[in-house]
Backbone as a chain_set.jsonl record, in Angstrom:
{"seq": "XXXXXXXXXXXXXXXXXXXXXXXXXXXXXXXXXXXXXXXXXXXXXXXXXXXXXXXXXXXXXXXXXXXXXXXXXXXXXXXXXXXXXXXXXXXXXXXXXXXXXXXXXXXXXXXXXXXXXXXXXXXXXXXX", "coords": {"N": [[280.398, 29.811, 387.58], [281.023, 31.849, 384.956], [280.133, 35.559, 385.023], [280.175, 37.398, 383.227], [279.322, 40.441, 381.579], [278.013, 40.751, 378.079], [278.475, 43.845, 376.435], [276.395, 46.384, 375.981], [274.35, 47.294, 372.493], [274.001, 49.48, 371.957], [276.018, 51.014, 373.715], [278.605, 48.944, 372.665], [278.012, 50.64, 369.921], [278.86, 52.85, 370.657], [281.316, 52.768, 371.224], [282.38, 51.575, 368.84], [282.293, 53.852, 367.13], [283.205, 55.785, 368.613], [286.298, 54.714, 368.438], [286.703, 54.598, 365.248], [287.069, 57.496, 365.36], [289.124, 57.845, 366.883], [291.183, 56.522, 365.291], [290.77, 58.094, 362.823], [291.664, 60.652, 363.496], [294.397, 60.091, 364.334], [295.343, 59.233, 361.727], [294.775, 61.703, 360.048], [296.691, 63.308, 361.222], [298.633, 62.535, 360.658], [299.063, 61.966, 357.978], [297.478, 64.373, 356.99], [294.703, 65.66, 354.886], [293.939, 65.255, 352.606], [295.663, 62.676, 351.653], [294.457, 60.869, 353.518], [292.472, 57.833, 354.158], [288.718, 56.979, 353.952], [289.273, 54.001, 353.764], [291.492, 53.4, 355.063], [290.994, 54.569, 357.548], [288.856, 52.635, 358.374], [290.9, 50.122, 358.816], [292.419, 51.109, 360.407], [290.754, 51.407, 362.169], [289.778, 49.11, 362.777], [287.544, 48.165, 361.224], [284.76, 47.85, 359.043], [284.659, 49.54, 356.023], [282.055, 50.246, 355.236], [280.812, 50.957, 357.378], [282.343, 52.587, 358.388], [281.018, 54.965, 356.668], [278.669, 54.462, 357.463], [278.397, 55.901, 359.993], [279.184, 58.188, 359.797], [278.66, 59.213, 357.218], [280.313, 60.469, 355.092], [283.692, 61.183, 354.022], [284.409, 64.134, 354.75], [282.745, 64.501, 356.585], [283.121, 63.132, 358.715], [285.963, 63.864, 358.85], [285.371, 66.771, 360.061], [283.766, 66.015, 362.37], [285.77, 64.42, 363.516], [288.037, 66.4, 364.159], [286.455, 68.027, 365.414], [284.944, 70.886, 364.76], [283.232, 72.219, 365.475], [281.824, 75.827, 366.877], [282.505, 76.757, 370.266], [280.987, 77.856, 371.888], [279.401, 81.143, 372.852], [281.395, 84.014, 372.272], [282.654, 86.584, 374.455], [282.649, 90.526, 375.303], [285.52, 92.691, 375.114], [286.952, 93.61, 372.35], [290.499, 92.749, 372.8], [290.066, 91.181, 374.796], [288.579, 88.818, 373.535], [290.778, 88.412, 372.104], [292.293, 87.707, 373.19], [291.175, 85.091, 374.347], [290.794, 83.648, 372.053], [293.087, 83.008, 371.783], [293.834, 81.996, 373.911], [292.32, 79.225, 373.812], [293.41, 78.055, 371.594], [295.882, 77.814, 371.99], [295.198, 75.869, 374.306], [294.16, 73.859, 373.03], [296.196, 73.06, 371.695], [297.849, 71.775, 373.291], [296.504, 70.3, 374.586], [294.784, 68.657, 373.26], [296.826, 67.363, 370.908], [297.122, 65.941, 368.371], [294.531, 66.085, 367.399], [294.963, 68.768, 366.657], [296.892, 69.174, 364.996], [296.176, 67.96, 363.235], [294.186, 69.642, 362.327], [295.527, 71.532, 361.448], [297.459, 70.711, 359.705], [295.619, 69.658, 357.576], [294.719, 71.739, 356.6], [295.673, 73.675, 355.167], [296.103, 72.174, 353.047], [293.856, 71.387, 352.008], [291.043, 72.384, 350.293], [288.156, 71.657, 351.411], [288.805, 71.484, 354.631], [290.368, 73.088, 355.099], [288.303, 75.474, 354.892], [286.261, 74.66, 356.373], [287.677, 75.454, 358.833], [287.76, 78.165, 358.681], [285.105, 78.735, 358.64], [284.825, 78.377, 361.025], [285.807, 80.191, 362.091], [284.972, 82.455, 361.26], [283.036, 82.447, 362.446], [283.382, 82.806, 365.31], [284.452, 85.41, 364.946], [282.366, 86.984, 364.25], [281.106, 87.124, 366.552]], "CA": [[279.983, 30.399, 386.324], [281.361, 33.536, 384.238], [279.192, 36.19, 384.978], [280.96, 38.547, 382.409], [277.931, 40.29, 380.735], [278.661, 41.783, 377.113], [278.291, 45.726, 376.868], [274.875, 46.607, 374.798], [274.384, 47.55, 371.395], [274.22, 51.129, 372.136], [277.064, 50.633, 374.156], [278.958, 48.781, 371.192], [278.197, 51.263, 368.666], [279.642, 53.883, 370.893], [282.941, 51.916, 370.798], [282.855, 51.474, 367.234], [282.216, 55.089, 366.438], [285.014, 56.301, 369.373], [287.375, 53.876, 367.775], [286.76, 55.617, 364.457], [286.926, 59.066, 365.207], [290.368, 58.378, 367.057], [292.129, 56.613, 364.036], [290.363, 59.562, 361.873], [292.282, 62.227, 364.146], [295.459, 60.256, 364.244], [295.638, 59.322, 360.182], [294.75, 63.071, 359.704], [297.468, 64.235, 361.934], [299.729, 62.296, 360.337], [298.624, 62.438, 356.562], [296.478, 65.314, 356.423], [292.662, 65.142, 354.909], [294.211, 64.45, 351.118], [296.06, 61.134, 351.586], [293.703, 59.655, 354.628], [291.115, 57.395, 353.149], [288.375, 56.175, 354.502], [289.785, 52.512, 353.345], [292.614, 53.534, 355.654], [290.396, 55.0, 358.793], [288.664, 51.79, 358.795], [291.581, 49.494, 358.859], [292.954, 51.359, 361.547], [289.285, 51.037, 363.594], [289.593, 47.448, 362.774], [285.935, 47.837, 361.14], [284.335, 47.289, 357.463], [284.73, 50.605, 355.58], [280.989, 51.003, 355.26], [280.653, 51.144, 358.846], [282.634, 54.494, 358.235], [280.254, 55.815, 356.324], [277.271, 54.275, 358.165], [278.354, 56.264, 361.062], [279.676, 59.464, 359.426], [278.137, 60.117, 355.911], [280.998, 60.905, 354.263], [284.652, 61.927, 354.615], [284.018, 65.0, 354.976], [281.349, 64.323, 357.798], [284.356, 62.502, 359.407], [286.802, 65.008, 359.634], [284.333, 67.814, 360.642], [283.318, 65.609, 363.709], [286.981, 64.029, 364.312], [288.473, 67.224, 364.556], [285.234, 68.742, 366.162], [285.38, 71.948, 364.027], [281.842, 73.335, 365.858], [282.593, 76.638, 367.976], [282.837, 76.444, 371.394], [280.031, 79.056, 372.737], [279.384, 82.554, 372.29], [282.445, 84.76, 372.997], [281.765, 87.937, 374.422], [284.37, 91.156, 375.879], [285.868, 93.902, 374.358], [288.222, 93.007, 371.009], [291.525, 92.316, 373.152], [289.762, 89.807, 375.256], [288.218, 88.063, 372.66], [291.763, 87.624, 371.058], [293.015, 86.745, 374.44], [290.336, 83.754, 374.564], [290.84, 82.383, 371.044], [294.368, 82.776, 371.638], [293.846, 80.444, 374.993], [291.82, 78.518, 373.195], [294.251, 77.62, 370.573], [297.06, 77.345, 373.287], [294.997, 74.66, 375.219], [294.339, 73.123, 372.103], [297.132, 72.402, 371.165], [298.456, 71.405, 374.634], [295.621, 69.056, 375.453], [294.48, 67.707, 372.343], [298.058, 68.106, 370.121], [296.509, 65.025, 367.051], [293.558, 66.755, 366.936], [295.197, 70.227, 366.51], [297.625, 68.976, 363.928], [295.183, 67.161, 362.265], [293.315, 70.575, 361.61], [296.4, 72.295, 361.287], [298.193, 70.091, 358.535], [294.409, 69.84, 356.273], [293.489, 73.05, 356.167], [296.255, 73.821, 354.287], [296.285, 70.879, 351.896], [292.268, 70.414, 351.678], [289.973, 73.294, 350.693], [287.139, 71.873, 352.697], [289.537, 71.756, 355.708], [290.558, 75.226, 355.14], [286.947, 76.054, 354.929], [285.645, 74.191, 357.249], [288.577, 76.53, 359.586], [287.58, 79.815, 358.015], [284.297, 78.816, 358.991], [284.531, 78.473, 362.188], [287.039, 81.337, 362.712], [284.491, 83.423, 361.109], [281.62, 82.518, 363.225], [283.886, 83.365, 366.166], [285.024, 86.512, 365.072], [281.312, 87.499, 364.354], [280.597, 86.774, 368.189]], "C": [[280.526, 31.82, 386.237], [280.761, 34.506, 384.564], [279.736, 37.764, 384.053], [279.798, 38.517, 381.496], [278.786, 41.602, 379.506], [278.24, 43.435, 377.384], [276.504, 45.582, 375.386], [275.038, 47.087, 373.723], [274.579, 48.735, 370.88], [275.618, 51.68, 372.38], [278.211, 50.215, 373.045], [278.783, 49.957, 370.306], [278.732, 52.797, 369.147], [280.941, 54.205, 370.806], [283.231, 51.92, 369.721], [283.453, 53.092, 367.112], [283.756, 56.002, 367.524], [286.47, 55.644, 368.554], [287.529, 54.317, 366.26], [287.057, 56.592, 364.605], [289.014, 58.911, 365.511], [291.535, 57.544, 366.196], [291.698, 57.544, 363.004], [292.057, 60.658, 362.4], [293.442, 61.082, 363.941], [296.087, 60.18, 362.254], [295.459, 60.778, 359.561], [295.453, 63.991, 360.023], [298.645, 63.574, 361.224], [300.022, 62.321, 358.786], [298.18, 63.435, 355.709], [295.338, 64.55, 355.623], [293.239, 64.618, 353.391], [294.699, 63.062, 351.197], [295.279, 60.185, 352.74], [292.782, 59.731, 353.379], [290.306, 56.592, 354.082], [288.848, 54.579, 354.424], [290.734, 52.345, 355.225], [292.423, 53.499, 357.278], [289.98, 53.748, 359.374], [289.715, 50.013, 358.944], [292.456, 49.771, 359.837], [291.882, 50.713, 362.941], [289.0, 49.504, 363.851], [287.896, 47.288, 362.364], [285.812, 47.812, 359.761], [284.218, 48.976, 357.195], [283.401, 51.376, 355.546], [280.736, 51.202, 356.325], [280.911, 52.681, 359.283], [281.565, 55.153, 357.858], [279.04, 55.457, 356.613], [277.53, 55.414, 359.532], [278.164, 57.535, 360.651], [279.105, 59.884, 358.552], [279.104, 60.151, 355.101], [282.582, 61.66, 354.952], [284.877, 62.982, 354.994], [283.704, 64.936, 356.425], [282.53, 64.256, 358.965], [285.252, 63.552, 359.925], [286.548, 66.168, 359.947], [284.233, 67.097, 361.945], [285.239, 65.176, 364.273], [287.799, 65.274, 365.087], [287.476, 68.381, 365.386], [285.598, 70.176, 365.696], [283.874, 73.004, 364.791], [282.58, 74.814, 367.163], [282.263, 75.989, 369.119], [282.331, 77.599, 372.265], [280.343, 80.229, 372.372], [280.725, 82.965, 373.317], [282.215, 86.259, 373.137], [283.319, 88.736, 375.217], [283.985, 92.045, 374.92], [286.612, 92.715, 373.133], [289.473, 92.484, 371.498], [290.865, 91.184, 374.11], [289.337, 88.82, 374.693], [289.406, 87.499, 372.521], [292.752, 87.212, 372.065], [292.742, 85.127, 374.289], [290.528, 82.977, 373.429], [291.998, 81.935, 371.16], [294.608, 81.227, 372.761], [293.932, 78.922, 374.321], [292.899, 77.522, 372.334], [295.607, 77.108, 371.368], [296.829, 75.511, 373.934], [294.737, 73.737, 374.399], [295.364, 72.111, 371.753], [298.17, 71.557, 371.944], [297.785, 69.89, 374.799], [295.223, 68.285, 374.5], [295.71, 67.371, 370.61], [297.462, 67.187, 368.513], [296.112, 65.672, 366.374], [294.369, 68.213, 365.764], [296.403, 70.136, 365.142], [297.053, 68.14, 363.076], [294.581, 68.567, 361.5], [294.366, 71.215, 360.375], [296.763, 71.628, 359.663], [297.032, 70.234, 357.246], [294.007, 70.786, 355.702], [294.632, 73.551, 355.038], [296.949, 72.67, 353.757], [294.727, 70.779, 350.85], [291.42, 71.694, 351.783], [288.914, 73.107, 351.551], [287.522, 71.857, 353.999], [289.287, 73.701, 356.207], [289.439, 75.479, 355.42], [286.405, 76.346, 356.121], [286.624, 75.353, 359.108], [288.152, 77.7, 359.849], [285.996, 79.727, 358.699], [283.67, 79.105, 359.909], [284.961, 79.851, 362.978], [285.515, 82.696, 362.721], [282.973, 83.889, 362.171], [282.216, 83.26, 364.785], [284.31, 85.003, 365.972], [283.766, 87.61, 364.717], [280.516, 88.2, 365.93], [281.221, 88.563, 368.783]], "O": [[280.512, 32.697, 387.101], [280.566, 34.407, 383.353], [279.576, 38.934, 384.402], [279.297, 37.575, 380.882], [279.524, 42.575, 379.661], [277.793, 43.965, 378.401], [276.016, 44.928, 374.464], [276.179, 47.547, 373.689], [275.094, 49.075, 369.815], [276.254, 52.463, 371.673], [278.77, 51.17, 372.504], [279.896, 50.245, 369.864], [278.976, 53.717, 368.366], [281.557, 55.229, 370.513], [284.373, 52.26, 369.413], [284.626, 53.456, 367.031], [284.807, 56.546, 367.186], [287.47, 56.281, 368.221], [288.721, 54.418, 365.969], [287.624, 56.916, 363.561], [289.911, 59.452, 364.865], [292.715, 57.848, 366.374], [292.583, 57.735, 362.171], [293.034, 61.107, 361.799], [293.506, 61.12, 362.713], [296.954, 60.871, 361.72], [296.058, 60.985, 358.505], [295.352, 65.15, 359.62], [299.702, 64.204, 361.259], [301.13, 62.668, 358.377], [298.264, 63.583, 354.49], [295.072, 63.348, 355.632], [292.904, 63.477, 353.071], [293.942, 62.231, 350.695], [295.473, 58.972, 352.831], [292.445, 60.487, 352.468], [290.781, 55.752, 354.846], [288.583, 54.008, 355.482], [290.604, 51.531, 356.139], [293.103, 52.884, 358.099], [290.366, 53.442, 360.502], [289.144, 48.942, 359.149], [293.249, 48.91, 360.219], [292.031, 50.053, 363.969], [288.332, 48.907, 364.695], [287.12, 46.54, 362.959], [286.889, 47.744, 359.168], [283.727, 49.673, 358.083], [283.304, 52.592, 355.711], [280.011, 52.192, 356.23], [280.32, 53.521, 359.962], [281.079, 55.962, 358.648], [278.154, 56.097, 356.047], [276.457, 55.7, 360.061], [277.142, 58.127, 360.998], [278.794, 61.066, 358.7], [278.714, 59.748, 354.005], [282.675, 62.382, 355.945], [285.783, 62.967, 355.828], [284.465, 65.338, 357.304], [282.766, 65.086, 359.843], [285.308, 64.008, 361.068], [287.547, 66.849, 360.183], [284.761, 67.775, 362.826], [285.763, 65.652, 365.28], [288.143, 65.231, 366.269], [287.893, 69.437, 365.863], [286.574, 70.685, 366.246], [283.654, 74.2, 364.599], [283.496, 74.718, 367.979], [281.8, 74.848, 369.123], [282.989, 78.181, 373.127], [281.335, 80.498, 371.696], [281.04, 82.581, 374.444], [281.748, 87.011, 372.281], [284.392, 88.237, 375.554], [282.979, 92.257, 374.243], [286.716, 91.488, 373.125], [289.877, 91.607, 370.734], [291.443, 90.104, 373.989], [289.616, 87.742, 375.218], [289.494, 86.285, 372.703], [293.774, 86.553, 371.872], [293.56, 84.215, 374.167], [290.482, 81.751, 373.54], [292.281, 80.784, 370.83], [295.138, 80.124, 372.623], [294.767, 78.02, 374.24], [293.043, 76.323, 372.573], [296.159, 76.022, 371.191], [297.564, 74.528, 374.026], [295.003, 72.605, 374.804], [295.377, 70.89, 371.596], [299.066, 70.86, 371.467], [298.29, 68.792, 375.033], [295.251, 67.083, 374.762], [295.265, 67.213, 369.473], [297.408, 67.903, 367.512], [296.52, 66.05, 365.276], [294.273, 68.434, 364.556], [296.632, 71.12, 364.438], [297.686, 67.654, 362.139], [294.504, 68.616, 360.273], [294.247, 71.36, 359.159], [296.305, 72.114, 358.629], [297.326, 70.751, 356.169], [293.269, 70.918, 354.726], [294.168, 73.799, 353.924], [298.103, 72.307, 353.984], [294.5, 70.387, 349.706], [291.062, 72.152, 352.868], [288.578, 73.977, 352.354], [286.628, 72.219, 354.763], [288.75, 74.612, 356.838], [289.409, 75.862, 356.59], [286.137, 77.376, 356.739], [286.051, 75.737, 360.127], [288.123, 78.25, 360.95], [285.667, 80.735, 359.325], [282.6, 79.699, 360.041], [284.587, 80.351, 364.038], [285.148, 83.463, 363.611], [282.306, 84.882, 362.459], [281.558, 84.148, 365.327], [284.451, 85.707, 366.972], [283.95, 88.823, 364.822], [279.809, 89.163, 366.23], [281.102, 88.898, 369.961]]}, "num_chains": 1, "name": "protein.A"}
């Protein structure tokens, strides 16, 4: 006998939602946020479109989480270390996650809530 046991439901819907996020980030790196559609995201994820927006809320929602736009902890220093660290930051970015980083890159200037959603973050960092 088989003893191949399925993965759990939890499990499953972690898969789904991973499998979303990373045709999000590549249709956004390759389209930008104006021509991806959800239609599009979920035909990449191989899933039913509402599924997108059962997970996410809204396109929006989507490319806020795909591109993970939240900062990345308080930054602290003088003013040249700060602009050392975002500078890293943005370095390793673009090194380690390059989709992602051209996913932001390409929307923000195409897609005011991109941009925004950028400015937003920039600003919270440069508050720090």
């Amino acid at each position: 006998m088989n003893d191949v046991r399925r993965p759990t439901r939890a499990v499953q819907r972690q898969q789904t939602a991973a499998r979303i996020l990373a045709a999000a980030r590549l249709l956004f790196s390759e389209n930008g946020y104006d021509r991806t559609t959800v239609r599009a995201v979920a035909a990449a994820a191989h899933v039913d479109p509402r599924l997108v927006m059962h997970y996410f809320g809204s396109k929006a929602a989507l490319f806020h989480q795909a591109m993970d736009l939240s900062t990345t902890g308080e930054i602290s220093g003088t003013p040249d270390e700060v602009v050392e660290h975002v500078l890293a930051s943005l370095q390793a970015s673009l090194q380690d996650e390059p989709v992602a980083s051209l996913a932001v890159l390409r929307s923000m200037l195409t897609h005011p809530d991109a941009a925004a959603g950028v400015r937003e973050n920039t600003a919270q960092q440069l508050d720090q």
